Coordinates of C-alpha atoms in Angstrom, one line a residue:
M51 CA 0.1 -0.1 0.0
R52 CA 1.0 3.6 -0.6
I53 CA 1.1 5.5 2.6
L54 CA 1.0 9.3 2.9
L55 CA 1.5 11.0 6.2
T56 CA 0.8 14.3 5.5
A57 CA 1.5 17.6 8.2
L58 CA 0.2 21.2 8.4
N59 CA 2.6 23.2 10.2
A60 CA 2.0 26.9 11.8
K61 CA 4.8 27.7 10.9
Y62 CA 8.0 26.8 8.1
I63 CA 10.6 26.0 10.8
H64 CA 8.2 23.8 12.4
T65 CA 8.8 19.9 12.7
N66 CA 6.0 17.8 12.7
L67 CA 6.7 15.0 15.4
A68 CA 3.7 13.0 15.1
I69 CA 4.1 11.5 11.4
R70 CA 7.8 11.0 12.1
Y71 CA 6.9 8.3 15.2
L72 CA 4.2 7.3 12.8
K73 CA 6.1 6.4 9.8
K74 CA 9.0 4.9 12.2
T75 CA 6.5 3.0 13.7
I76 CA 5.1 1.3 10.6
E77 CA 7.7 1.2 8.0
S78 CA 9.3 -1.8 9.0
D79 CA 6.3 -3.8 7.7
F80 CA 5.1 -1.1 4.8
S81 CA 7.5 -0.7 2.5
D82 CA 5.6 2.6 1.0
V83 CA 5.9 5.1 3.7
E84 CA 6.5 8.9 2.4
M85 CA 5.9 11.8 4.7
L86 CA 4.6 15.0 3.3
E87 CA 4.9 18.6 5.3
F88 CA 3.5 21.8 4.7
T89 CA 2.2 24.7 6.5
I90 CA -0.7 26.4 6.7
N91 CA 0.6 29.4 4.8
H92 CA 0.6 27.6 1.6
H93 CA -2.1 27.2 -0.9
Q94 CA -4.4 24.7 -0.8
E95 CA -4.5 24.1 -4.4
Y96 CA -0.6 23.6 -4.2
I97 CA -1.2 21.4 -1.4
L98 CA -4.1 19.3 -3.1
A99 CA -1.9 18.7 -6.2
E100 CA 1.1 16.9 -4.3
I101 CA -0.8 14.9 -2.7
Y102 CA -2.7 14.0 -6.1
K103 CA 0.6 13.2 -7.5
R104 CA 1.7 10.7 -4.9
N105 CA -2.1 9.1 -5.5
P106 CA -1.9 7.5 -2.1
E107 CA -3.4 4.7 -1.2
I108 CA -3.7 5.8 2.6
L109 CA -4.0 9.3 3.2
C110 CA -3.3 10.8 6.9
F111 CA -3.3 13.5 8.5
S112 CA -2.2 15.0 12.0
C113 CA -5.1 17.0 13.1
Y114 CA -4.4 20.4 15.3
I115 CA -6.7 23.3 16.2
W116 CA -4.1 25.3 14.0
N117 CA -5.2 23.0 10.7
I118 CA -8.1 21.4 11.1
Q119 CA -10.2 23.8 9.0
M120 CA -7.5 23.4 6.3
V121 CA -7.0 19.9 6.4
L122 CA -11.4 18.8 6.5
E123 CA -11.1 21.4 3.4
L124 CA -8.5 19.4 1.3
C125 CA -10.0 16.1 2.4
S126 CA -13.5 17.0 1.0
N127 CA -11.3 17.8 -2.5
I128 CA -9.3 14.7 -2.3
K129 CA -11.9 12.7 -2.1
K130 CA -12.9 14.4 -5.9
V131 CA -10.1 13.9 -7.2
L132 CA -9.4 10.3 -5.5
P133 CA -12.4 9.3 -4.7
D134 CA -11.0 5.8 -3.6
T135 CA -7.7 6.9 -1.4
I136 CA -8.6 6.3 2.3
I137 CA -8.4 8.8 4.6
I138 CA -7.3 8.4 8.1
L139 CA -7.6 11.5 10.5
G140 CA -5.7 11.8 13.7
G141 CA -4.3 14.1 16.4
P142 CA -6.0 16.2 19.5
E143 CA -8.3 17.8 17.5
V144 CA -10.1 14.6 16.4
S145 CA -9.5 12.7 19.5
F146 CA -13.1 14.2 20.8
E147 CA -16.3 14.3 19.8
T148 CA -15.4 12.3 16.6
E149 CA -18.4 10.5 15.5
E150 CA -20.1 14.3 15.1
L151 CA -17.1 15.0 12.9
M152 CA -17.6 12.2 10.8
K153 CA -21.4 12.5 10.4
D154 CA -20.9 16.6 8.9
H155 CA -17.6 15.4 7.1
D156 CA -18.4 12.4 4.7
C157 CA -15.0 12.5 3.1
I158 CA -13.0 11.0 6.4
D159 CA -13.0 7.2 6.3
F160 CA -11.3 6.4 9.7
I161 CA -10.2 8.4 13.1
V162 CA -7.7 7.2 15.2
V163 CA -8.4 8.5 18.5
G164 CA -5.3 9.0 21.3
E165 CA -1.8 8.5 21.2
G166 CA -1.9 6.2 17.9
E167 CA 1.2 4.4 17.6
G168 CA -0.2 1.4 17.5
S169 CA -4.1 1.5 17.0
F170 CA -2.7 3.1 13.6
K171 CA -0.6 0.1 12.5
S172 CA -3.2 -2.0 13.9
L173 CA -6.0 -0.7 11.5
L174 CA -3.1 -0.5 8.5
K175 CA -2.8 -4.6 9.0
A176 CA -6.5 -4.9 8.6
L177 CA -6.7 -2.8 5.4
E178 CA -4.1 -4.8 3.8
D179 CA -5.7 -8.3 5.0
F180 CA -9.3 -6.8 4.6
S181 CA -9.5 -8.2 8.2
D182 CA -12.0 -7.3 11.0
I183 CA -11.3 -3.3 11.3
T184 CA -13.7 -3.9 14.2
V185 CA -11.2 -5.6 17.1
V186 CA -8.8 -2.2 16.2
D187 CA -8.9 -0.4 19.5
D188 CA -9.5 3.5 19.7
I189 CA -10.6 3.8 15.9
V190 CA -14.0 5.4 15.0
F191 CA -15.1 4.5 11.4
R192 CA -17.9 4.1 8.5
A193 CA -19.7 1.0 8.0
R194 CA -22.8 0.1 5.9
G195 CA -23.6 4.0 5.8
K196 CA -23.4 4.1 9.8
I197 CA -20.5 5.2 12.3
H198 CA -19.2 3.0 14.5
A199 CA -16.4 3.5 17.4
S200 CA -14.3 0.8 18.2
K201 CA -13.2 -0.1 22.1
K202 CA -11.7 2.7 23.7
A203 CA -8.8 1.5 25.5
C204 CA -6.3 4.9 24.9
A205 CA -3.9 2.7 26.6
F206 CA -0.2 5.1 27.1
V207 CA 2.4 3.5 24.0
S208 CA 5.4 2.4 26.4
M209 CA 7.5 5.5 25.1
E210 CA 10.8 2.9 25.6
E211 CA 9.5 0.3 23.0
L212 CA 8.7 3.7 19.9
P213 CA 11.7 4.1 17.5
F214 CA 14.2 7.4 17.2
P215 CA 11.7 9.5 15.1
Y216 CA 14.4 11.2 13.4
Q217 CA 16.9 10.4 10.7
D218 CA 20.3 12.6 9.5
E219 CA 19.3 13.9 6.4
E220 CA 16.2 16.0 8.1
L221 CA 18.5 17.6 10.5
S222 CA 20.7 19.8 7.9
E223 CA 17.3 22.1 7.7
D224 CA 17.3 25.4 9.7
K225 CA 14.2 24.0 11.6
I226 CA 13.1 23.4 15.0
I227 CA 13.5 20.1 16.4
Y228 CA 10.6 18.7 18.4
Y229 CA 11.5 15.9 21.0
E230 CA 9.9 14.4 24.0
S231 CA 11.5 12.9 26.7
S232 CA 8.0 11.8 28.1
R233 CA 4.4 11.8 27.7
G234 CA 1.1 12.9 30.1
C235 CA 1.8 15.5 32.7
P236 CA 1.1 14.8 36.9
F237 CA -1.5 17.8 36.9
N238 CA -5.2 17.9 36.0
C239 CA -5.8 21.7 34.8
Q240 CA -9.2 21.9 33.7
Y241 CA -8.1 23.9 30.2
C242 CA -5.5 21.2 29.3
L243 CA -6.0 18.1 27.1
S244 CA -3.4 16.4 29.3
S245 CA -5.9 16.3 31.7
T246 CA -8.0 13.6 29.8
F247 CA -5.1 10.9 30.0
S248 CA -3.6 9.9 33.7
G249 CA -0.1 8.8 34.7
V250 CA 3.5 10.1 32.7
N251 CA 5.4 7.4 31.1
Y252 CA 9.3 8.6 30.6
L253 CA 11.3 7.4 28.1
P254 CA 14.7 5.6 29.6
V255 CA 17.2 8.6 30.7
E256 CA 20.3 6.7 29.0
R257 CA 18.0 6.8 25.7
V258 CA 17.3 9.8 26.5
K259 CA 21.1 11.2 26.8
K260 CA 22.0 9.6 23.5
E261 CA 19.1 11.3 21.1
L262 CA 20.1 14.4 22.7
S263 CA 24.0 13.5 21.8
F264 CA 22.7 12.7 18.2
F265 CA 21.0 16.0 17.5
M266 CA 24.1 17.9 18.9
S267 CA 26.6 15.9 16.5
Q268 CA 24.0 17.3 14.1
R269 CA 24.4 20.8 15.4
V270 CA 20.8 21.4 15.4
K271 CA 19.8 25.1 16.2
Q272 CA 17.3 24.5 18.9
V273 CA 15.8 21.2 20.8
K274 CA 12.6 22.2 22.2
F275 CA 10.7 19.5 24.3
V276 CA 7.6 18.6 24.5
D277 CA 7.2 17.6 27.7
R278 CA 3.8 18.8 29.3
T279 CA 6.0 19.5 32.7
F280 CA 9.9 18.6 31.5
N281 CA 10.4 18.3 35.5
A282 CA 7.9 16.2 37.3
N283 CA 10.7 13.9 37.6
K284 CA 13.4 15.8 39.4
K285 CA 16.0 13.1 39.1
N286 CA 15.6 12.4 35.6
T287 CA 15.6 16.0 35.3
K288 CA 18.6 16.8 37.0
E289 CA 20.5 14.1 35.3
I290 CA 19.6 15.5 31.6
L291 CA 20.4 18.8 32.4
Q292 CA 23.6 17.7 34.1
F293 CA 24.6 15.5 30.6
L294 CA 23.9 18.8 28.9
L295 CA 26.0 20.9 31.0
D296 CA 29.2 18.4 30.3
N297 CA 28.1 17.6 26.6
H298 CA 27.1 20.9 25.0
N299 CA 28.3 22.1 21.8
G300 CA 27.8 25.7 21.7
V301 CA 25.6 25.5 19.3
T302 CA 22.4 23.7 20.0
N303 CA 20.2 24.9 22.3
F304 CA 17.1 23.4 24.8
H305 CA 14.0 24.6 25.0
F306 CA 11.5 22.9 28.1
E307 CA 8.1 23.7 29.5
V308 CA 9.0 23.4 33.7
A309 CA 6.9 24.3 36.4
A310 CA 9.2 26.9 38.6
D311 CA 7.7 25.8 41.8
L312 CA 9.5 22.6 41.5
I313 CA 13.1 23.7 40.9
D314 CA 15.0 23.0 44.3
D315 CA 18.3 24.4 45.3
E316 CA 20.1 22.1 43.3
M317 CA 18.9 21.8 40.1
L318 CA 19.5 25.9 40.8
E319 CA 23.0 25.2 41.2
L320 CA 23.0 23.6 37.7
L321 CA 21.6 26.0 36.2
K322 CA 23.8 28.6 37.7
R323 CA 26.7 27.0 35.8
A324 CA 25.0 27.0 32.1
P325 CA 26.2 28.8 29.2
I326 CA 24.4 31.9 28.1
G327 CA 21.4 30.7 25.9
L328 CA 21.8 27.0 26.6
F329 CA 18.4 26.6 28.0
Q330 CA 15.2 28.4 27.5
F331 CA 12.2 27.8 30.0
E332 CA 8.7 28.3 29.9
I333 CA 6.9 28.4 32.4
G334 CA 2.9 28.4 33.1
V335 CA 1.7 30.4 35.8
Q336 CA -2.0 31.3 34.1
S337 CA -3.3 33.3 37.4
T338 CA -2.7 33.7 41.0
N339 CA -6.2 34.2 42.0
E340 CA -6.7 31.6 44.4
D341 CA -10.1 30.6 43.3
T342 CA -9.2 30.3 39.6
L343 CA -6.2 28.2 40.4
R344 CA -9.0 25.9 42.5
A345 CA -11.8 26.2 39.9
I346 CA -8.7 24.9 36.8
D347 CA -7.7 22.2 39.6
R348 CA -3.9 23.7 38.7
K349 CA -1.8 23.6 41.6
T350 CA 0.6 26.2 41.8
N351 CA 2.7 27.4 44.8
F352 CA 3.5 31.1 43.9
D353 CA 6.2 31.8 46.3
L354 CA 8.1 28.9 45.3
L355 CA 8.0 30.0 41.4
K356 CA 8.4 33.7 42.3
A357 CA 11.5 32.9 44.3
A358 CA 12.9 29.9 41.5
V359 CA 12.2 32.8 38.8
T360 CA 14.0 35.8 40.4
K361 CA 17.0 33.5 41.1
I362 CA 17.5 32.0 37.8
S363 CA 16.7 35.7 36.3
S364 CA 20.1 36.9 38.9
F365 CA 22.1 34.2 37.1
K366 CA 21.7 35.7 33.4
N367 CA 22.3 33.1 31.4
I368 CA 18.4 31.8 30.8
H369 CA 15.4 32.6 29.3
Q370 CA 12.3 32.9 30.9
H371 CA 9.2 33.1 28.8
L372 CA 6.0 32.9 31.3
D373 CA 2.4 32.3 30.1
L374 CA -0.9 34.0 31.8
I375 CA -4.3 32.8 30.3
V376 CA -7.3 35.4 29.8
G377 CA -11.1 34.1 30.6
L378 CA -10.3 31.4 33.7
P379 CA -13.4 31.2 36.0
Y380 CA -13.3 33.8 38.7
E381 CA -11.2 36.1 37.2
D382 CA -12.3 39.1 36.2
Y383 CA -10.7 42.4 34.6
Y384 CA -9.3 43.6 38.2
S385 CA -8.5 40.1 39.2
F386 CA -6.6 39.5 35.7
R387 CA -4.7 43.0 36.3
K388 CA -3.1 41.8 39.6
S389 CA -2.6 38.3 38.0
F390 CA -0.8 40.3 35.8
N391 CA 1.2 42.5 37.8
D392 CA 2.2 39.6 40.1
V393 CA 4.2 38.5 36.7
F394 CA 5.3 41.7 35.3
E395 CA 6.9 42.4 38.2
L396 CA 9.3 39.0 38.0
R397 CA 10.4 40.7 34.8
P398 CA 10.6 37.7 32.2
E399 CA 12.1 37.6 29.0
K400 CA 8.5 37.3 27.7
L401 CA 5.0 37.4 29.1
Q402 CA 2.9 35.5 27.0
V403 CA -1.1 36.9 27.0
G404 CA -2.9 34.2 26.0
F405 CA -6.4 34.1 25.9
L406 CA -8.1 30.6 27.0
K407 CA -9.2 28.2 24.0
L408 CA -12.6 26.2 24.9
L409 CA -10.3 22.5 23.6
K410 CA -12.4 19.4 23.0
G411 CA -12.7 17.0 25.7
S412 CA -11.3 19.8 28.3
G413 CA -13.1 19.7 31.2
L414 CA -14.1 23.6 30.9
R415 CA -15.3 22.8 27.6
I416 CA -17.6 19.8 29.0
N417 CA -18.6 22.5 31.8
Q418 CA -18.7 25.9 30.3
E419 CA -22.3 26.4 31.4
S420 CA -21.3 26.2 35.0
F421 CA -19.0 29.6 34.3
G422 CA -21.2 30.6 31.4
Y423 CA -18.8 30.4 28.5
R424 CA -19.3 31.8 25.3
F425 CA -16.9 30.8 22.6
N426 CA -15.9 30.9 19.1
S427 CA -17.6 27.9 17.5
Q428 CA -14.6 27.7 15.2
P429 CA -11.4 26.6 16.4
P430 CA -9.3 27.7 18.3
Y431 CA -12.2 27.9 19.9
E432 CA -10.9 31.1 21.9
V433 CA -13.6 32.4 24.6
L434 CA -15.1 35.4 24.5
Q435 CA -16.8 36.0 27.4
N436 CA -17.9 34.4 30.8
D437 CA -19.8 35.1 33.7
Y438 CA -16.6 36.9 34.9
M439 CA -15.1 38.8 31.9
S440 CA -16.7 40.9 29.0
Y441 CA -16.4 40.7 25.3
G442 CA -15.7 44.7 25.8
E443 CA -13.1 43.7 28.3
I444 CA -11.4 40.5 26.5
I445 CA -10.9 43.4 23.8
Q446 CA -9.4 45.4 26.2
L447 CA -6.7 43.1 26.7
K448 CA -6.0 41.9 23.4
G449 CA -5.4 45.7 23.3
A450 CA -2.9 45.7 26.2
E451 CA -1.7 42.1 25.5
E452 CA -0.6 43.3 21.9
M453 CA 1.9 46.0 23.6
V454 CA 3.6 43.6 25.5
E455 CA 3.7 41.3 22.5
T456 CA 5.4 44.4 20.9
Y457 CA 7.1 46.7 23.0
W458 CA 8.2 44.0 25.8
N459 CA 8.4 40.5 24.2
S460 CA 10.4 41.9 21.1
G461 CA 13.1 43.2 23.8
L462 CA 13.9 46.4 21.9
F463 CA 12.4 48.8 24.0
K464 CA 13.7 47.6 27.8
A465 CA 15.2 50.4 29.4
S466 CA 12.9 53.3 28.3
I467 CA 9.3 50.8 29.6
E468 CA 11.6 50.5 33.0
L469 CA 12.1 54.3 32.6
L470 CA 8.3 55.4 31.8
M471 CA 6.8 52.7 34.4
N472 CA 9.5 53.4 37.1
N473 CA 8.9 57.4 37.2
F474 CA 5.3 57.5 36.1
Y475 CA 2.6 54.5 36.2
S476 CA 1.6 52.8 39.7
N477 CA 1.8 49.6 37.9
S478 CA 2.8 47.7 34.9
F479 CA -0.6 46.9 33.9
N480 CA -2.2 50.4 33.8
F481 CA 1.3 51.3 32.0
F482 CA 0.2 48.8 29.0
Q483 CA -3.6 49.2 29.3
R484 CA -2.5 53.2 29.0
L485 CA -0.4 52.7 26.2
W486 CA -3.0 50.7 23.9
R487 CA -5.3 53.7 24.8
Y488 CA -2.7 56.0 22.9
W489 CA -2.2 53.3 20.2
E490 CA -5.3 52.9 19.3
G491 CA -6.2 56.5 19.4
Q492 CA -3.8 57.4 17.0
G493 CA -5.1 54.5 14.6
Y494 CA -1.9 52.6 14.7
H495 CA -3.8 49.3 14.9
H496 CA -5.0 49.8 11.4
Q497 CA -1.7 50.0 9.8
A498 CA 1.4 47.9 10.2
N499 CA 4.6 49.8 12.2
G500 CA 8.2 49.4 11.0
K501 CA 10.9 49.0 14.0
N502 CA 11.6 52.4 13.8
Q503 CA 8.2 53.9 13.8
L504 CA 7.4 52.0 16.8
Y505 CA 10.1 53.8 18.4
N506 CA 8.9 57.1 17.1
I507 CA 5.5 56.0 18.9
L508 CA 6.7 55.6 21.9
L509 CA 8.8 58.8 22.2
D510 CA 5.2 60.5 20.3
F511 CA 3.5 58.7 23.0
Y512 CA 6.2 59.8 26.1
I513 CA 5.5 63.8 24.8
E514 CA 1.7 63.2 24.7
E515 CA 1.8 62.4 28.5
G516 CA 3.4 64.9 29.4
H517 CA 6.1 63.6 31.1
G518 CA 8.7 66.0 30.9
R519 CA 12.2 66.0 30.3
A520 CA 11.4 64.0 26.6
E521 CA 15.1 64.8 26.0
V522 CA 16.8 62.3 28.6
F523 CA 13.8 59.8 27.5
K524 CA 15.2 60.1 23.9
E525 CA 18.3 59.6 25.2
V526 CA 17.5 56.5 26.7
L527 CA 15.3 55.5 23.4
K528 CA 18.1 55.8 22.0
L529 CA 20.2 53.4 24.1
D530 CA 17.7 51.2 23.4
Y531 CA 17.9 51.2 19.5
L532 CA 21.8 50.9 19.5
K533 CA 21.6 47.7 22.0
N534 CA 19.1 46.1 18.7
T535 CA 20.5 47.9 15.6
K536 CA 24.1 47.9 14.1
T537 CA 23.5 51.1 11.7
T538 CA 25.5 54.2 10.8
T539 CA 22.3 56.2 10.4
L540 CA 20.1 57.2 13.0
P541 CA 16.1 57.9 12.6
P542 CA 15.7 61.6 12.1
F543 CA 13.7 61.6 15.8
F544 CA 17.4 61.0 17.6
T545 CA 20.0 63.6 18.0
R546 CA 23.5 62.6 16.9
H547 CA 25.9 64.6 19.2
Q548 CA 28.7 65.4 17.0
E549 CA 32.2 65.5 18.2
E550 CA 35.5 66.7 16.6
D551 CA 37.1 64.4 14.0
F552 CA 35.2 61.6 16.2
K553 CA 35.7 59.1 13.3
N554 CA 39.2 59.3 13.7
K555 CA 39.0 59.1 17.2
C556 CA 37.0 55.5 17.2
H557 CA 39.7 54.3 15.0
E558 CA 42.8 55.2 17.4
F559 CA 40.8 53.4 20.2
L560 CA 40.4 50.3 18.7
Q561 CA 44.3 50.3 17.0
K562 CA 45.0 50.3 21.0
E563 CA 45.2 46.9 22.4
A564 CA 45.0 47.6 25.7
N565 CA 41.8 49.1 24.8
L566 CA 40.7 45.6 22.8
L567 CA 41.9 43.9 25.8
E568 CA 39.4 45.4 28.1
Y569 CA 36.2 45.5 26.2
L570 CA 36.5 43.3 22.8
P571 CA 38.7 40.6 23.8
E572 CA 37.5 38.4 21.3
Y573 CA 38.8 41.0 18.7
I574 CA 42.6 41.2 19.5
N575 CA 45.2 41.3 16.5
Q576 CA 42.0 42.3 13.6
P577 CA 42.9 45.5 12.3
A578 CA 40.5 48.3 13.0
K579 CA 38.6 48.3 9.8
Q580 CA 37.3 45.1 10.1
I581 CA 36.3 45.5 13.9
I582 CA 34.5 49.0 13.2
K583 CA 32.2 46.6 11.5
R584 CA 31.1 44.7 14.2
V585 CA 30.7 47.7 16.4
H586 CA 29.5 50.8 17.0
F587 CA 30.2 54.6 18.9
E588 CA 27.7 56.5 20.0
V589 CA 27.8 60.1 21.7
F590 CA 25.0 60.4 24.7
N591 CA 24.3 64.0 26.6
Y592 CA 23.3 61.8 29.7
D593 CA 24.5 58.9 31.3
V594 CA 22.1 56.3 30.0
L595 CA 23.7 53.5 31.7
A596 CA 23.2 55.3 35.1
L597 CA 19.7 55.3 34.1
E598 CA 19.4 52.4 33.0
V599 CA 20.0 50.9 36.4
N600 CA 18.5 53.7 38.2
P601 CA 15.5 54.7 35.7
S602 CA 14.6 57.2 39.1
L603 CA 17.3 59.2 38.2
L604 CA 15.4 60.8 35.5
K605 CA 14.1 63.6 37.4
T606 CA 17.5 64.6 38.5
I607 CA 19.9 63.3 36.4
N608 CA 22.4 66.5 34.7
E609 CA 23.5 66.5 31.3
E610 CA 27.1 64.4 31.0
K611 CA 28.8 63.7 27.9
T612 CA 29.1 59.2 27.4
I613 CA 30.9 57.8 24.9
L614 CA 29.4 54.4 24.7
L615 CA 30.4 51.4 22.4
F616 CA 28.3 49.0 21.3
D617 CA 29.6 45.4 20.3
Y618 CA 27.1 43.3 17.6
Q619 CA 29.1 40.4 17.5
M620 CA 26.3 37.7 18.0
E621 CA 28.7 35.0 19.9
S622 CA 28.6 37.8 22.4
K623 CA 25.2 38.5 22.6
A624 CA 23.3 37.9 26.0
L625 CA 19.8 37.2 26.0
N626 CA 19.1 39.2 23.0
D627 CA 21.0 42.2 24.0
S628 CA 24.6 43.4 22.2
K629 CA 27.4 44.1 24.9
Y630 CA 28.2 48.2 25.3
F631 CA 30.2 49.9 27.5
N632 CA 30.9 53.3 28.8
I633 CA 34.7 54.0 27.6
A634 CA 36.7 57.1 28.5
F635 CA 38.7 58.6 25.0
L636 CA 41.8 59.5 27.4
N637 CA 43.3 56.3 26.5
M638 CA 43.6 57.4 23.2
E639 CA 45.9 60.5 24.0

């Protein structure tokens, strides 16, 4: 049988782990198995044509909230041009309410429910042998004009029995490699599909080490663990982290979803030793409202979480991404404001404000009436309102979220935002809310805004708010701009302070070995004309580094000519910033 495993990924850089597992699971029994990966940005006509050219006997799609509508449209058209092709769907988006889905879409022949590796292989064998498919567990199918569901086993597949899903030739691409060292989650959060399965299934740690070694030998850019709570098993976690610390290659980084309140002192000592950028953490907070956490059955000790995140931040070597969810039970607008301020106070590199998705099979969807949920009937089933928050309030929070994404998560405005918040706003939520109202009032939400325009908008906002000392703020904003932009020309709204014979002085500075040893040791023995391509000198009228450390100096700081040297060499970057130094040209005389 010609079997085609197909994925429609959200982005080009993503890889689909599910179809790789399926291919490795069945290829010893079926010789003609091919994988095809597209993105949801491809034209459907292109995808349809590529599938048609292969004329599969069995066509399989991996289904998620971001691709299900496109998958269903494709399946309908495939049946028109390849009527004999058997279409099998699997994945989280089709593992619930399956019979209704098949009633609405007669192009679907089979749905595999749950993890899939075992039942998928059994189904293919039954189809090949024309044997009884009703004995295959965890499938929904058509027979004699009716829809039937087989026995629901939904048993965990032993991870130890699963094959390694990757092969050499596909790792050369500049894509994120998704990897799992465990399946399942020890927690029972009612918004999450992991709550529909009990228990956690782990790969043996020695096998994990071997497979991570393979990724590092291939020098892949990023390995993203899809484990729901990577550090649920502390012993395994510490052993894997220690292995990565001992064997990292300086190229590959590792992304984990962790429960920060489970991070103990021993793990903190390991993390403290990590090279900059080796590890990235995604930490779900979701809410700090105790009633909300009880309602969603989420057990989080925020005090422990806060202590761990703060300690890790002090190491300045690990990117931390913290999550909140808008629309949870008992969380009204003002409660969410408190949750936001509680989390933003930790100053994560990114704060993702997500909006609740009422996923099929999740506890909150099943009990939606208890909380008055109204949500979009189409994927991704995002909340519109509930008993605690109106749609109008959610619209306002979407605006504030856009400002967080644009001005904080981008990492381009950190010093400027700290100066604004520390001097003029009672809390971080009020700042982003106020910025959104200005943004919306100016109509910026109706248009695309380039990077330079974003700096100009923030400057205009500062002036419009009437804060005073705009010339100082403009210098801090220029610092943010140059931390993230290697340029020989500044946008016109910035002031460039001219110094006599400045260009020659900069070259002379770079020609002195003592200066290179102190500030730029990576460039020793390189000619100044080469170094100048990777660095930048800029004159400021205020000590902007002092303002960056202590934003409250804004109202009292006096003019003081300051020269900064920015180093843009990629290897020097720490958490997305260039290196920069306050230098004295006295050394050139």
